PDB file of C-alpha atoms in Angstrom:
ATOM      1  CA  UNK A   1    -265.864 -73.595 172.079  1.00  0.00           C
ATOM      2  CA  UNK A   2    -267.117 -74.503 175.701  1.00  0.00           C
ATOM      3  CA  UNK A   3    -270.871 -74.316 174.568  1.00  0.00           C
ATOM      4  CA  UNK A   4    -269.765 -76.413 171.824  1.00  0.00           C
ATOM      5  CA  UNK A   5    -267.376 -79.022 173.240  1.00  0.00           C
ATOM      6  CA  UNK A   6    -268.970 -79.188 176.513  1.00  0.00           C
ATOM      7  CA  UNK A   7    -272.395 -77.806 176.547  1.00  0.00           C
ATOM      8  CA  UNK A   8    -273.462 -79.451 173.884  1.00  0.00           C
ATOM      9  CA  UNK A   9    -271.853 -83.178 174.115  1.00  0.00           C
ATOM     10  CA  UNK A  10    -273.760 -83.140 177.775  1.00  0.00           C
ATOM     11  CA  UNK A  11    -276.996 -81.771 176.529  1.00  0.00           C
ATOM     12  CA  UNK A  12    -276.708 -84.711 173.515  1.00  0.00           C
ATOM     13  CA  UNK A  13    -275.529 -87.448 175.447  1.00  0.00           C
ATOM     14  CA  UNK A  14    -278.364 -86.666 178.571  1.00  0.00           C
ATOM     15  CA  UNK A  15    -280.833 -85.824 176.297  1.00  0.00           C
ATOM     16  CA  UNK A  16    -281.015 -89.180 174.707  1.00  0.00           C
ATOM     17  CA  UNK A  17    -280.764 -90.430 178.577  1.00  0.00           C
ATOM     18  CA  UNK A  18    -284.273 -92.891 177.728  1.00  0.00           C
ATOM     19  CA  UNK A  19    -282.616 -94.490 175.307  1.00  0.00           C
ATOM     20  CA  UNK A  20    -279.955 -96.077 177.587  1.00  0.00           C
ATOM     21  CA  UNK A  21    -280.643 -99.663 177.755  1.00  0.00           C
ATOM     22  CA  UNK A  22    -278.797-102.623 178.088  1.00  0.00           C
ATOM     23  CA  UNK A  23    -275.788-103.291 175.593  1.00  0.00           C
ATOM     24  CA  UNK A  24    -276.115 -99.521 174.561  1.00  0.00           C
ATOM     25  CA  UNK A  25    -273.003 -97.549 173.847  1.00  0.00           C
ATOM     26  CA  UNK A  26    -272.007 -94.176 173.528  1.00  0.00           C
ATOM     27  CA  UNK A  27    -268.727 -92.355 171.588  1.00  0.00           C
ATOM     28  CA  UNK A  28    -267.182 -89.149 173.235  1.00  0.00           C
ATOM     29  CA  UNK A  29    -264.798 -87.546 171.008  1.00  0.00           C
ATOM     30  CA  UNK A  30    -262.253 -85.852 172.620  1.00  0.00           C
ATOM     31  CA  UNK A  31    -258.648 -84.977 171.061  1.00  0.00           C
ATOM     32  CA  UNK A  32    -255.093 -85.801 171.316  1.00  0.00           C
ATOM     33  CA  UNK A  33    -255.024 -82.615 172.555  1.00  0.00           C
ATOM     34  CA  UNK A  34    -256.644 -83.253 175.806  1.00  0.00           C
ATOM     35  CA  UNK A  35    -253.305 -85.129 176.798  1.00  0.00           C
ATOM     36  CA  UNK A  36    -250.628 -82.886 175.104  1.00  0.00           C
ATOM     37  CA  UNK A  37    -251.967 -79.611 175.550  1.00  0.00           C
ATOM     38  CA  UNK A  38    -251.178 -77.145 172.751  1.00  0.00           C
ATOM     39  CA  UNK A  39    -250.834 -73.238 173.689  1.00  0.00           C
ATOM     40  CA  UNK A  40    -252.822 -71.003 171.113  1.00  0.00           C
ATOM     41  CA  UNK A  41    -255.364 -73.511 171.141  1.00  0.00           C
ATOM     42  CA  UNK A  42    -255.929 -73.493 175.647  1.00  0.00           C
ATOM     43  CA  UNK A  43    -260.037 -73.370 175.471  1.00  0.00           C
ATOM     44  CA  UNK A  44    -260.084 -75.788 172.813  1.00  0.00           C
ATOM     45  CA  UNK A  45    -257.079 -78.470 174.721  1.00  0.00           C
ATOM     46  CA  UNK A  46    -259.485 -77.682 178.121  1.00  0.00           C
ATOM     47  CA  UNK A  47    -262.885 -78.318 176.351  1.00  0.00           C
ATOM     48  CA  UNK A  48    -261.580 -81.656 175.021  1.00  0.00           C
ATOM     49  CA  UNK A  49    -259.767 -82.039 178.717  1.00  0.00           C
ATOM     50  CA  UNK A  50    -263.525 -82.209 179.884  1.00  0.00           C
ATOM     51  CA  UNK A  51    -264.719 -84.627 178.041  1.00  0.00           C
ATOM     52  CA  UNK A  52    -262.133 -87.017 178.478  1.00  0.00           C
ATOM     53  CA  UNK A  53    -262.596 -86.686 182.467  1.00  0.00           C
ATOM     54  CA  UNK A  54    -266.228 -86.265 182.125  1.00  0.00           C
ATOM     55  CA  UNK A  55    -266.463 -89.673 179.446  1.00  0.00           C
ATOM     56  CA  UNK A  56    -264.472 -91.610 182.341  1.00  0.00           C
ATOM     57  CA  UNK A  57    -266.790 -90.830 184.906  1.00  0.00           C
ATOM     58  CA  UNK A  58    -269.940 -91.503 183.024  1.00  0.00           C
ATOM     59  CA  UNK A  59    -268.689 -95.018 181.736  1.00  0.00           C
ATOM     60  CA  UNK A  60    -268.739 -95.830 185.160  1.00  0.00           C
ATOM     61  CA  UNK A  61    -271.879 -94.564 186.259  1.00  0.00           C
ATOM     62  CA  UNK A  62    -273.544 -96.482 183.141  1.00  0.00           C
ATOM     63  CA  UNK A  63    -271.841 -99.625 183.894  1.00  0.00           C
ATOM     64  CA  UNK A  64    -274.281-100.777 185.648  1.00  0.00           C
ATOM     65  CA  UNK A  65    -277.365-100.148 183.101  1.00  0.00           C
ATOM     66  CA  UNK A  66    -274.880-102.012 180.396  1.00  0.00           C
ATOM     67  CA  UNK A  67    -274.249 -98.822 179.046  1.00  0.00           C
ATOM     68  CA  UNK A  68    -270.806 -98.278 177.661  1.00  0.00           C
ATOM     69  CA  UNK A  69    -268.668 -95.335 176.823  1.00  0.00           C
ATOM     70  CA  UNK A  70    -265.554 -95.398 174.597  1.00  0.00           C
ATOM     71  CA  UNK A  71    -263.410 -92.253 173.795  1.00  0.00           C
ATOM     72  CA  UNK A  72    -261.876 -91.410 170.904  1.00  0.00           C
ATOM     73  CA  UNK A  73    -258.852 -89.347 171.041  1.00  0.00           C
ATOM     74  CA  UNK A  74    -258.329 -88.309 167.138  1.00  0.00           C
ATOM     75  CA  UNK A  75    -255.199 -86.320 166.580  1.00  0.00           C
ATOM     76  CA  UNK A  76    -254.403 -84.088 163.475  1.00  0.00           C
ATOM     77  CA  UNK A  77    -257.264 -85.167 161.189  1.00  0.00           C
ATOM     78  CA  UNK A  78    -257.328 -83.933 157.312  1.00  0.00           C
ATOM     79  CA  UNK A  79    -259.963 -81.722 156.993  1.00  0.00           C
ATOM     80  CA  UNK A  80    -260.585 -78.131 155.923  1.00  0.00           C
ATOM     81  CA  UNK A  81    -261.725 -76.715 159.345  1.00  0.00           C
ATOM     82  CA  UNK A  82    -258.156 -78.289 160.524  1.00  0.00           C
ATOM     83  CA  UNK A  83    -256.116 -75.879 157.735  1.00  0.00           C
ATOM     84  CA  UNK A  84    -257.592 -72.637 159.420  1.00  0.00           C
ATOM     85  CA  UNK A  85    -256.971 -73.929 163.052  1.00  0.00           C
ATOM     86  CA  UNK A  86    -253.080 -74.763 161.944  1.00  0.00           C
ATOM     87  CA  UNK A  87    -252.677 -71.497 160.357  1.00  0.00           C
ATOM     88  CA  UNK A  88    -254.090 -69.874 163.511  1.00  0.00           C
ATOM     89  CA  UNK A  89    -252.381 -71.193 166.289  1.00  0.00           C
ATOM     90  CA  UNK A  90    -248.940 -71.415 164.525  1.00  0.00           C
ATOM     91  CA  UNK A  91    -248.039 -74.185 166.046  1.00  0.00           C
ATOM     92  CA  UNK A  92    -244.873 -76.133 164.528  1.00  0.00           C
ATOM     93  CA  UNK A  93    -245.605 -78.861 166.867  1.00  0.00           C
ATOM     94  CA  UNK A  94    -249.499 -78.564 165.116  1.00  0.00           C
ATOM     95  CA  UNK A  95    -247.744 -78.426 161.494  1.00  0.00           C
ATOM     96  CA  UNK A  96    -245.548 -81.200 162.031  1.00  0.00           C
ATOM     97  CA  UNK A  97    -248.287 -83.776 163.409  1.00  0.00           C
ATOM     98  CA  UNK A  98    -249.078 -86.597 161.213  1.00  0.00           C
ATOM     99  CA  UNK A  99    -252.406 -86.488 159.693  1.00  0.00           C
ATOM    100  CA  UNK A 100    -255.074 -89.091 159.935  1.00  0.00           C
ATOM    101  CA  UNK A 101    -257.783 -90.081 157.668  1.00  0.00           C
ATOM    102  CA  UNK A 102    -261.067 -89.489 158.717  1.00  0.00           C
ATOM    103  CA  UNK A 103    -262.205 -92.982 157.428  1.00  0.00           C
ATOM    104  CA  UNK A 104    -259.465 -94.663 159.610  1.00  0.00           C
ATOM    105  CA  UNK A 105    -260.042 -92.830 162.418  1.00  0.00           C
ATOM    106  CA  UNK A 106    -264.131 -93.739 162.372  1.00  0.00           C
ATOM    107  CA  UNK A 107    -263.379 -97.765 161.667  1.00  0.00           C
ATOM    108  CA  UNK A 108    -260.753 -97.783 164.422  1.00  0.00           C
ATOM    109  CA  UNK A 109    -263.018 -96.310 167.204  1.00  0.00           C
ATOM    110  CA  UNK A 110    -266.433 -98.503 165.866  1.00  0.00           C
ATOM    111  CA  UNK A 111    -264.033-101.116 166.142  1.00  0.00           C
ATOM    112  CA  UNK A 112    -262.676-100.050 169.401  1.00  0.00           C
ATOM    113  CA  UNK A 113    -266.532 -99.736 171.143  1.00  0.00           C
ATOM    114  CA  UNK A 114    -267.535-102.753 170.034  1.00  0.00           C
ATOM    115  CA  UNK A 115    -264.471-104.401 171.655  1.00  0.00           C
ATOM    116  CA  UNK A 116    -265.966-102.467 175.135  1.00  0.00           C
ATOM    117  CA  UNK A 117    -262.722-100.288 174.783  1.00  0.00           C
ATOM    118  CA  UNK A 118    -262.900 -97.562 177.448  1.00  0.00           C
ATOM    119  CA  UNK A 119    -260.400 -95.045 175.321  1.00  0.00           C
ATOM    120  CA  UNK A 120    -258.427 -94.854 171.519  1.00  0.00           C
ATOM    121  CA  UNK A 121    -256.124 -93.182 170.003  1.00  0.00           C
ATOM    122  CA  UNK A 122    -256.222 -94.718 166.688  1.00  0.00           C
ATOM    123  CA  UNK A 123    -252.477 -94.790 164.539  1.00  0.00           C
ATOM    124  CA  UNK A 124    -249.836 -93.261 166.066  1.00  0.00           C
ATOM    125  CA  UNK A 125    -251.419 -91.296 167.861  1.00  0.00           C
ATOM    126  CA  UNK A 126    -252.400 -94.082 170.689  1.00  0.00           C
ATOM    127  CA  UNK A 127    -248.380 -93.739 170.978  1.00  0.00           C
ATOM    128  CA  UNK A 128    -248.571 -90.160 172.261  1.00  0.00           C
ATOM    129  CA  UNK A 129    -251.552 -91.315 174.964  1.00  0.00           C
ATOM    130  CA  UNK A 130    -249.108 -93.819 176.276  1.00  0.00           C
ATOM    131  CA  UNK A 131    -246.015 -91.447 176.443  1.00  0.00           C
ATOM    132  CA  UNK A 132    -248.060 -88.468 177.947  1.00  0.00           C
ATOM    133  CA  UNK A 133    -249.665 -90.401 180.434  1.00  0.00           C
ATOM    134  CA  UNK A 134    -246.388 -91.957 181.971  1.00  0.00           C
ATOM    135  CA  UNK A 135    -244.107 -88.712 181.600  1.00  0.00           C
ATOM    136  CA  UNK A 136    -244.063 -86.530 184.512  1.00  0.00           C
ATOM    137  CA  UNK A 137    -245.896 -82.949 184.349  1.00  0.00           C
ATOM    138  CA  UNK A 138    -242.746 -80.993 183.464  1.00  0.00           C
ATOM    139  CA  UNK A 139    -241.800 -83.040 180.641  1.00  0.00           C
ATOM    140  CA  UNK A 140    -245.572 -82.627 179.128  1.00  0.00           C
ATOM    141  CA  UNK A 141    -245.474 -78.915 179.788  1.00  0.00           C
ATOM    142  CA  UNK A 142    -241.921 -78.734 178.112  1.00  0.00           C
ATOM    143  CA  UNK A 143    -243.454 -80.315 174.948  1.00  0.00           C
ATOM    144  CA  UNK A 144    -246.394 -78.319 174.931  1.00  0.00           C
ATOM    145  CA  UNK A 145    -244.363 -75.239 174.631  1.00  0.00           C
ATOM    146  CA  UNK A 146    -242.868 -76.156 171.461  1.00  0.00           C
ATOM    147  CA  UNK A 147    -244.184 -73.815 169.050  1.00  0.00           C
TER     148      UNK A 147
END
């Protein structure tokens, strides 16, 4: 998960570090999950934690090459690979999450980066961003313990 998540989305995004010119723009994708932390799933929630932090700093150190960074924050989205990870954590807050399509999800955050949007949470999920980052700690942890 960490070489994954992290390891790799630095290695990508600095590898392609000559491209970086004026107008350019990069997408992190991070997860709901990096706000509202979900227990069985802690590497994954911390991984996703990272880039979130790590897509914040580097939008501003681009700024001033014209580089942009936007990051997504997709929450439950309908694929197989998501099936397994429900079934392992055994989550009910995980089970009872809306799920987005994948289509929707891709549109909204194009259309977000093109509107220089530093962060989105497309559907309802830009709800729960909101909500988590106004609610004190306790109240976060609370949620994050239903499962």
């Amino acid at each position: 998960m960490i070489r994954t998540n992290i390891r790799g989305t630095v290695a990508a995004v600095y590898s392609l570090n000559n491209l970086f010119e004026k107008n350019g723009h990069i997408i992190l994708v991070s997860s709901i999950s990096a706000v509202a932390p979900t227990p069985g799933l802690a590497v994954y929630t911390a991984s996703k934690a990272f880039i979130r932090h790590w897509g914040i700093s580097l939008r501003e150190e681009l700024k001033p090459n014209g580089v942009t960074v936007t990051i997504c924050y997709p929450g439950k989205v309908k694929t197989k690979a998501l099936r397994n990870v429900v079934k392992q954590a055994k989550s009910v807050k995980l089970r009872l999450m809306p799920e987005q399509n994948l289509n929707y999800l891709v549109e909204r955050t194009l259309r977000a980066a093109e509107r220089g949007r530093a962060e989105v949470a497309p559907g309802l999920y830009g709800l729960v961003i909101i909500l988590f980052k106004v609610l004190p700690k306790r109240v976060v942890a609370r949620f994050a313990r239903l499962v």
